Short mmCIF file of C-alpha atoms and ligand atoms in Angstrom, two decimals:
data_model
loop_
_atom_site.label_atom_id
_atom_site.label_comp_id
_atom_site.label_asym_id
_atom_site.label_seq_id
_atom_site.Cartn_x
_atom_site.Cartn_y
_atom_site.Cartn_z
CA MET S 889 273.96 169.71 89.75
CA ASN S 890 270.39 170.97 90.12
CA LEU S 891 269.53 173.22 93.02
CA LYS S 892 267.26 171.37 95.46
CA SER S 893 264.25 173.10 96.92
CA LEU S 894 261.76 171.96 99.52
CA VAL S 895 258.30 173.47 99.04
CA THR S 896 255.99 172.92 102.00
CA GLY S 897 252.35 173.33 101.02
CA GLY S 898 253.28 172.61 97.39
CA ALA S 899 249.96 170.83 96.79
CA GLY S 900 248.12 173.99 97.77
CA PHE S 901 247.16 177.04 95.78
CA ILE S 902 250.13 179.44 95.94
CA GLY S 903 252.63 176.65 96.68
CA SER S 904 251.76 174.69 93.53
CA HIS S 905 252.34 177.77 91.37
CA VAL S 906 255.67 178.39 93.15
CA VAL S 907 256.59 174.76 92.38
CA ASP S 908 255.81 175.27 88.66
CA GLN S 909 258.10 178.28 88.50
CA LEU S 910 260.92 176.50 90.37
CA ILE S 911 260.72 173.54 88.01
CA ALA S 912 260.79 175.93 85.04
CA ASN S 913 263.91 177.45 86.67
CA GLY S 914 265.56 173.99 86.73
CA HIS S 915 265.28 173.21 90.46
CA GLU S 916 264.76 169.72 91.75
CA VAL S 917 261.62 170.19 93.84
CA ILE S 918 260.45 168.11 96.78
CA ILE S 919 256.97 168.88 98.07
CA LEU S 920 255.95 168.24 101.67
CA ASP S 921 252.19 168.55 102.07
CA ASP S 922 249.69 166.73 104.29
CA LEU S 923 246.84 167.37 101.81
CA SER S 924 244.74 168.98 104.55
CA GLY S 925 243.97 171.83 102.16
CA GLY S 926 245.79 170.98 98.94
CA VAL S 927 245.07 168.24 96.42
CA ILE S 928 247.12 165.78 94.38
CA ASP S 929 245.81 167.32 91.13
CA ASN S 930 247.67 170.55 91.94
CA ILE S 931 251.02 168.78 92.05
CA ASN S 932 253.44 169.25 89.19
CA PRO S 933 254.37 165.72 87.99
CA ALA S 934 258.03 166.77 87.73
CA ALA S 935 258.18 167.29 91.51
CA ILE S 936 258.80 164.60 94.13
CA PHE S 937 255.85 164.44 96.50
CA CYS S 938 256.02 163.45 100.14
CA LYS S 939 252.71 163.27 101.96
CA GLY S 940 253.25 164.32 105.53
CA SER S 941 253.13 167.13 108.03
CA ILE S 942 255.60 169.85 108.93
CA THR S 943 254.71 168.98 112.54
CA ASP S 944 256.36 165.55 112.11
CA VAL S 945 259.92 166.29 113.30
CA THR S 946 261.25 162.84 112.38
CA LEU S 947 259.92 163.04 108.84
CA VAL S 948 261.20 166.59 108.35
CA ASN S 949 264.67 165.55 109.55
CA GLU S 950 264.70 162.53 107.25
CA LEU S 951 263.79 164.70 104.25
CA PHE S 952 266.61 167.14 104.93
CA LYS S 953 269.07 164.25 105.44
CA GLU S 954 268.02 162.67 102.16
CA TYR S 955 267.96 165.78 99.96
CA ASN S 956 270.22 168.35 101.63
CA PHE S 957 268.10 171.24 100.35
CA ASP S 958 269.61 174.46 99.04
CA TYR S 959 266.39 176.38 99.62
CA VAL S 960 263.23 176.02 101.67
CA TYR S 961 259.99 177.63 100.51
CA HIS S 962 257.66 177.38 103.47
CA LEU S 963 254.04 177.87 102.43
CA ALA S 964 252.28 175.14 104.43
CA ALA S 965 249.74 176.59 106.84
CA TYR S 966 246.06 176.56 107.61
CA ALA S 967 245.31 180.12 106.59
CA ALA S 968 241.76 180.54 107.91
CA GLU S 969 242.35 183.87 109.61
CA GLY S 970 238.81 184.42 110.94
CA LEU S 971 238.51 180.85 112.21
CA SER S 972 241.89 181.02 113.95
CA HIS S 973 240.26 182.63 117.04
CA PHE S 974 238.33 179.41 117.57
CA ILE S 975 241.10 176.91 116.76
CA ARG S 976 243.90 178.56 118.67
CA LYS S 977 245.78 175.42 119.72
CA PHE S 978 245.61 173.92 116.23
CA ASN S 979 246.65 177.24 114.70
CA TYR S 980 249.77 177.57 116.87
CA GLU S 981 250.75 173.90 116.58
CA ASN S 982 250.37 173.85 112.81
CA ASN S 983 251.38 177.35 111.74
CA LEU S 984 253.89 178.28 114.44
CA ILE S 985 255.44 175.08 115.86
CA GLY S 986 255.36 173.44 112.40
CA SER S 987 257.34 176.43 111.08
CA ILE S 988 259.84 176.28 113.96
CA ASN S 989 260.46 172.59 113.19
CA LEU S 990 261.49 173.61 109.67
CA ILE S 991 263.64 176.53 110.84
CA ASN S 992 265.52 174.26 113.27
CA VAL S 993 266.38 171.79 110.52
CA ALA S 994 267.17 174.56 108.03
CA VAL S 995 269.76 175.86 110.53
CA ASN S 996 271.21 172.40 111.17
CA PHE S 997 271.50 171.63 107.45
CA ASN S 998 272.90 175.04 106.40
CA VAL S 999 270.06 175.97 104.03
CA LYS S 1000 271.05 178.94 101.84
CA CYS S 1001 267.76 180.77 102.15
CA PHE S 1002 264.42 180.16 103.89
CA VAL S 1003 261.54 181.79 102.02
CA PHE S 1004 258.45 182.27 104.15
CA THR S 1005 254.94 183.34 103.23
CA SER S 1006 253.77 185.42 106.14
CA SER S 1007 250.68 187.60 105.62
CA ILE S 1008 249.45 191.18 105.88
CA ALA S 1009 247.44 189.78 108.80
CA VAL S 1010 250.53 190.69 110.87
CA TYR S 1011 249.62 194.41 110.59
CA GLY S 1012 246.18 194.23 112.26
CA GLN S 1013 244.91 197.67 113.35
CA ASN S 1014 247.58 199.90 111.81
CA GLU S 1015 247.54 202.99 109.64
CA LEU S 1016 246.68 202.32 105.98
CA PRO S 1017 248.21 201.54 103.60
CA TYR S 1018 250.28 199.05 105.58
CA HIS S 1019 254.01 199.36 105.05
CA GLU S 1020 256.98 197.31 106.19
CA GLY S 1021 258.26 200.07 108.46
CA GLN S 1022 255.23 199.74 110.76
CA PHE S 1023 255.40 197.64 113.89
CA PRO S 1024 253.00 194.71 113.41
CA ASN S 1025 249.91 194.55 115.58
CA PRO S 1026 248.22 191.26 114.65
CA GLU S 1027 244.64 190.89 115.83
CA ASP S 1028 244.07 187.18 115.52
CA PRO S 1029 245.99 183.96 116.30
CA TYR S 1030 246.76 183.42 112.60
CA GLY S 1031 248.49 186.80 112.33
CA ILE S 1032 250.19 186.30 115.72
CA ALA S 1033 251.64 182.96 114.54
CA LYS S 1034 252.89 184.53 111.31
CA PHE S 1035 254.55 187.39 113.17
CA ALA S 1036 256.13 185.00 115.68
CA VAL S 1037 257.68 183.03 112.79
CA GLU S 1038 258.97 186.28 111.26
CA MET S 1039 260.61 187.17 114.58
CA ASP S 1040 262.06 183.69 114.94
CA LEU S 1041 263.60 183.97 111.46
CA LYS S 1042 265.16 187.27 112.44
CA ASN S 1043 266.57 185.59 115.52
CA ALA S 1044 267.82 182.56 113.52
CA LYS S 1045 269.71 184.99 111.26
CA SER S 1046 271.44 186.81 114.12
CA MET S 1047 272.13 183.63 116.11
CA PHE S 1048 272.93 181.12 113.37
CA GLY S 1049 273.26 183.10 110.11
CA LEU S 1050 270.15 181.55 108.47
CA ASN S 1051 269.12 183.79 105.55
CA SER S 1052 265.44 184.33 104.90
CA ILE S 1053 263.09 186.28 102.67
CA ILE S 1054 259.66 187.05 104.07
CA PHE S 1055 256.63 187.84 101.93
CA ARG S 1056 253.41 189.29 103.27
CA PRO S 1057 250.84 188.46 100.57
CA HIS S 1058 247.16 189.35 100.73
CA ASN S 1059 243.93 188.06 99.19
CA VAL S 1060 245.50 186.06 96.39
CA PHE S 1061 243.11 184.32 93.99
CA GLY S 1062 243.29 182.15 90.89
CA ALA S 1063 243.22 178.63 89.51
CA ARG S 1064 243.88 175.77 91.99
CA GLN S 1065 242.51 177.70 94.93
CA ASN S 1066 240.48 175.59 97.34
CA ILE S 1067 236.92 176.81 96.73
CA GLY S 1068 235.47 174.24 99.16
CA ASP S 1069 236.71 175.86 102.36
CA LYS S 1070 233.89 177.94 103.78
CA TYR S 1071 236.20 179.62 106.30
CA ARG S 1072 238.53 181.35 103.83
CA ASN S 1073 239.13 182.60 100.26
CA VAL S 1074 236.12 184.83 99.61
CA VAL S 1075 236.58 184.78 95.81
CA GLY S 1076 236.57 180.97 95.86
CA ILE S 1077 233.60 180.81 98.25
CA PHE S 1078 231.61 183.14 95.98
CA MET S 1079 232.49 181.16 92.84
CA ASN S 1080 231.45 177.92 94.53
CA GLN S 1081 228.14 179.54 95.50
CA LEU S 1082 227.69 180.88 91.94
CA LEU S 1083 228.12 177.34 90.58
CA LYS S 1084 225.44 176.14 93.00
CA ASN S 1085 223.08 179.04 92.21
CA GLN S 1086 223.23 180.14 95.82
CA PRO S 1087 223.22 183.71 97.15
CA LEU S 1088 226.66 184.98 98.16
CA SER S 1089 227.42 184.93 101.91
CA VAL S 1090 228.54 188.35 103.11
CA PHE S 1091 229.58 188.95 106.74
CA GLY S 1092 228.31 192.38 107.81
CA ASP S 1093 227.36 195.04 105.26
CA GLY S 1094 229.94 194.12 102.60
CA ASN S 1095 231.74 197.43 102.83
CA GLN S 1096 234.93 195.74 104.07
CA SER S 1097 237.69 196.25 101.51
CA ARG S 1098 240.57 194.06 100.41
CA ALA S 1099 243.10 194.32 97.57
CA PHE S 1100 242.51 191.10 95.63
CA THR S 1101 245.64 189.87 93.88
CA ALA S 1102 246.14 187.62 90.84
CA ILE S 1103 248.26 184.52 91.50
CA ASP S 1104 250.52 185.38 88.53
CA ASP S 1105 251.52 188.60 90.29
CA VAL S 1106 252.68 186.65 93.35
CA ALA S 1107 253.96 183.07 92.82
CA PRO S 1108 256.76 183.67 90.27
CA PHE S 1109 258.23 186.44 92.43
CA ILE S 1110 258.27 184.21 95.49
CA ALA S 1111 260.01 181.46 93.49
CA ASN S 1112 262.61 183.78 91.94
CA ALA S 1113 263.38 185.71 95.13
CA VAL S 1114 266.37 183.55 96.11
CA ASN S 1115 268.20 184.85 93.01
CA ILE S 1116 268.00 188.45 94.25
CA ASP S 1117 270.78 188.96 96.79
CA ALA S 1118 269.43 192.34 97.86
CA ALA S 1119 266.15 190.70 98.91
CA TYR S 1120 267.85 188.51 101.52
CA ASN S 1121 266.80 189.12 105.11
CA LYS S 1122 264.10 191.58 104.11
CA VAL S 1123 260.31 191.63 104.40
CA PHE S 1124 258.07 192.45 101.44
CA ASN S 1125 254.40 193.21 101.12
CA ILE S 1126 253.28 191.60 97.87
CA GLY S 1127 249.97 192.08 96.07
CA SER S 1128 247.58 194.46 94.43
CA ASP S 1129 247.46 198.20 95.15
CA ASN S 1130 243.72 198.46 94.48
CA PRO S 1131 241.35 197.68 97.33
CA ILE S 1132 237.70 197.04 96.51
CA THR S 1133 234.75 196.30 98.77
CA ILE S 1134 233.02 192.94 98.97
CA ILE S 1135 229.97 194.53 97.33
CA GLU S 1136 232.19 195.68 94.44
CA LEU S 1137 233.64 192.17 94.20
CA ILE S 1138 230.13 190.77 93.80
CA ALA S 1139 229.40 193.29 91.02
CA ALA S 1140 232.64 192.29 89.23
CA LEU S 1141 231.78 188.60 89.53
CA ASN S 1142 228.25 189.17 88.23
CA LYS S 1143 229.73 191.01 85.27
CA ILE S 1144 232.23 188.33 84.23
CA THR S 1145 229.89 185.38 84.87
CA GLY S 1146 226.71 186.96 83.51
CA ILE S 1147 224.90 185.76 86.66
CA ASN S 1148 222.90 188.19 88.75
CA ALA S 1149 223.80 186.76 92.16
CA GLN S 1150 222.49 188.50 95.26
CA PRO S 1151 224.32 188.96 98.56
CA ASN S 1152 223.09 187.07 101.62
CA PHE S 1153 223.99 189.37 104.51
CA LEU S 1154 225.09 187.52 107.66
CA GLU S 1155 225.99 188.86 111.10
CA ALA S 1156 229.33 190.73 111.04
CA ARG S 1157 232.34 188.79 112.29
CA GLU S 1158 235.47 189.92 114.09
CA GLU S 1159 237.77 191.19 111.30
CA VAL S 1160 239.78 194.21 110.20
CA GLU S 1161 237.46 196.40 108.08
CA HIS S 1162 239.97 197.65 105.52
CA ALA S 1163 243.27 195.99 104.67
CA TYR S 1164 245.61 197.02 101.90
CA ALA S 1165 249.30 197.61 101.62
CA ASN S 1166 251.97 199.76 100.08
CA HIS S 1167 254.33 197.81 97.77
CA ASN S 1168 257.15 200.32 97.18
CA GLN S 1169 259.76 198.05 98.75
CA PHE S 1170 258.66 195.11 96.58
CA ASN S 1171 258.53 197.26 93.41
CA ASP S 1172 262.04 198.62 94.05
CA GLN S 1173 263.60 195.20 94.53
CA PHE S 1174 261.60 192.99 92.14
CA GLU S 1175 260.67 195.43 89.33
CA PRO S 1176 257.44 193.54 88.58
CA GLY S 1177 256.43 195.47 85.44
CA SER S 1178 252.82 195.11 84.34
CA VAL S 1179 250.09 193.94 86.70
CA THR S 1180 247.46 191.36 85.66
CA PRO S 1181 244.14 193.17 85.09
CA PHE S 1182 241.64 192.21 87.81
CA SER S 1183 238.82 191.21 85.44
CA LYS S 1184 241.19 189.06 83.34
CA ALA S 1185 242.42 187.19 86.42
CA LEU S 1186 238.86 186.76 87.69
CA SER S 1187 237.70 185.40 84.30
CA GLU S 1188 240.62 182.95 84.17
CA MET S 1189 239.79 181.64 87.62
CA TRP S 1190 236.08 181.36 86.74
CA GLU S 1191 237.00 179.30 83.66
CA TRP S 1192 239.07 176.94 85.82
CA VAL S 1193 236.35 176.73 88.48
CA GLN S 1194 233.70 175.85 85.91
CA LYS S 1195 235.88 173.04 84.52
CA ASN S 1196 236.52 171.66 88.02
CA GLY S 1197 232.97 171.97 89.29
CA ALA S 1198 231.44 172.91 92.62
CA LYS S 1199 232.91 171.57 95.85
CA GLU S 1200 231.22 170.52 99.08
CA SER S 1201 232.22 172.88 101.88
CA ARG S 1202 233.82 170.88 104.65
CA GLU S 1203 233.29 171.59 108.33
CA PHE S 1204 236.38 172.08 110.48
CA ASP S 1205 236.17 169.01 112.74
CA ASN S 1206 237.64 170.25 115.95
CA ILE S 1207 236.53 173.74 116.86
CA GLU S 1208 238.10 174.48 120.26
CA ILE S 1209 236.04 177.51 121.32
CA LEU S 1210 232.36 177.94 120.51
CA LYS S 1211 231.95 181.30 122.28
CA GLU S 1212 231.45 184.11 119.69
CA LEU S 1213 231.71 181.63 116.79
CA PRO S 1214 229.73 183.20 113.90
CA SER S 1215 226.43 181.35 113.49
CA ALA S 1216 227.25 180.62 109.82
CA TRP S 1217 230.14 178.49 111.09
CA ARG S 1218 228.08 176.48 113.60
CA LYS S 1219 227.07 172.97 112.57
N1 NAD R 354 245.97 182.93 99.71
C1 NAD R 354 246.25 184.10 100.26
O1 NAD R 354 245.63 185.11 99.94
C2 NAD R 354 247.34 184.24 101.28
C3 NAD R 354 247.56 185.50 101.84
C4 NAD R 354 248.58 185.65 102.78
C5 NAD R 354 249.37 184.58 103.12
N2 NAD R 354 249.13 183.37 102.56
C6 NAD R 354 249.98 182.26 102.98
O2 NAD R 354 250.44 181.59 101.82
C7 NAD R 354 250.58 180.20 102.10
C8 NAD R 354 249.82 179.39 101.07
O3 NAD R 354 248.44 179.73 101.15
P1 NAD R 354 247.37 179.18 100.12
O4 NAD R 354 246.36 180.22 99.95
O5 NAD R 354 248.07 178.63 98.94
O6 NAD R 354 246.71 178.03 100.99
P2 NAD R 354 246.44 176.49 100.63
O7 NAD R 354 245.59 175.95 101.73
O8 NAD R 354 245.96 176.34 99.24
O9 NAD R 354 247.91 175.88 100.74
C9 NAD R 354 248.47 175.50 101.96
C10 NAD R 354 248.96 174.08 101.80
O10 NAD R 354 249.59 173.70 103.03
C11 NAD R 354 249.22 172.36 103.32
N3 NAD R 354 249.37 172.18 104.76
C12 NAD R 354 248.66 172.76 105.76
N4 NAD R 354 249.12 172.35 106.94
C13 NAD R 354 250.15 171.49 106.69
C14 NAD R 354 251.03 170.74 107.50
N5 NAD R 354 250.94 170.76 108.85
N6 NAD R 354 251.98 169.99 106.90
C15 NAD R 354 252.09 169.94 105.56
N7 NAD R 354 251.27 170.61 104.73
C16 NAD R 354 250.32 171.38 105.30
C17 NAD R 354 247.80 172.21 102.82
O11 NAD R 354 247.45 170.87 102.54
C18 NAD R 354 247.84 173.06 101.55
O12 NAD R 354 248.17 172.28 100.43
C19 NAD R 354 250.11 180.00 103.53
O13 NAD R 354 251.22 180.00 104.39
C20 NAD R 354 249.26 181.22 103.81
O14 NAD R 354 249.24 181.54 105.17
C21 NAD R 354 248.12 183.17 101.67
#
């Protein structure tokens, strides 16, 4: 009998690539996604799709009753870290309470392993490079919600024996990423602006650095993790070792696209200036081998973006706090 996996957020960017790998591995995959950020086109036709929210306790219970999942891959979230200061209630309801709903049912239905995509946002102001031995110090509601879920999983293990594997990815990019969300995914935002011949919006001076990571160096490892016993009940940073600044990202994009786009400097926003992580623990356990070259991954995404066309950036409808909201995010 096939192993059954629930993938929340499976219509989204990372989730849809995790689904592809699980299907290639022979799992029966059920996707739960409310399509708030993902799209139908991302969904692997071999998966069963249920449109709905992780915040809907009745629906989540019904799904577990119907399918009796072996594994849960929980990727559904609204991952707009910078915006999370201004949508605190939504952030905690969606990203924290939604996650707890799933953990409750995973305990009740004896799931074998709960795989969770946390984020390096949990580290906040901490010594660089971030490593798993550090005590997290999240600086925004998004990171706080992720860390709270991590702690709840730890508690669910000691109290109820629920196994989990926690990944802390960072700055993942590639095909199927939502390029129409102006609050997140800087590579996608820039590519959307390149398609529209617009200057590239940079908060502050562009000297912030991030280690941008190709999707192929992330999704298959998340999918395959449940087969690695030694990974159970551990936390892994996952992603590139090479931070670059936003200005360097613009230069790389100009090079691969042949466009000479200029930065449009906006007022700085509240964010960690440099964020990159050590991946020794991941490398030891997962033996990833070769890493996708940055320019190759960028070119592949640009090819996909050109085929799919520019997207209209949507406004987040229900901003809860307007104080300190960056002017670029005001209507
Ligand atoms: N992309 C990154 O660089 C990155 C970095 C660190 C962590 N993560 C985490 O990885 C996961 C996937 O991120 P992504 O970049 O693929 O984002 P994404 O927006 O493409 O995917 C998230 C999916 O979750 C769905 N979703 C959101 N709220 C939901 C809800 N209440 N119920 C059901 N579905 C819901 C969205 O429709 C979307 O399809 C998230 O948990 C995110 O926090 C991403």
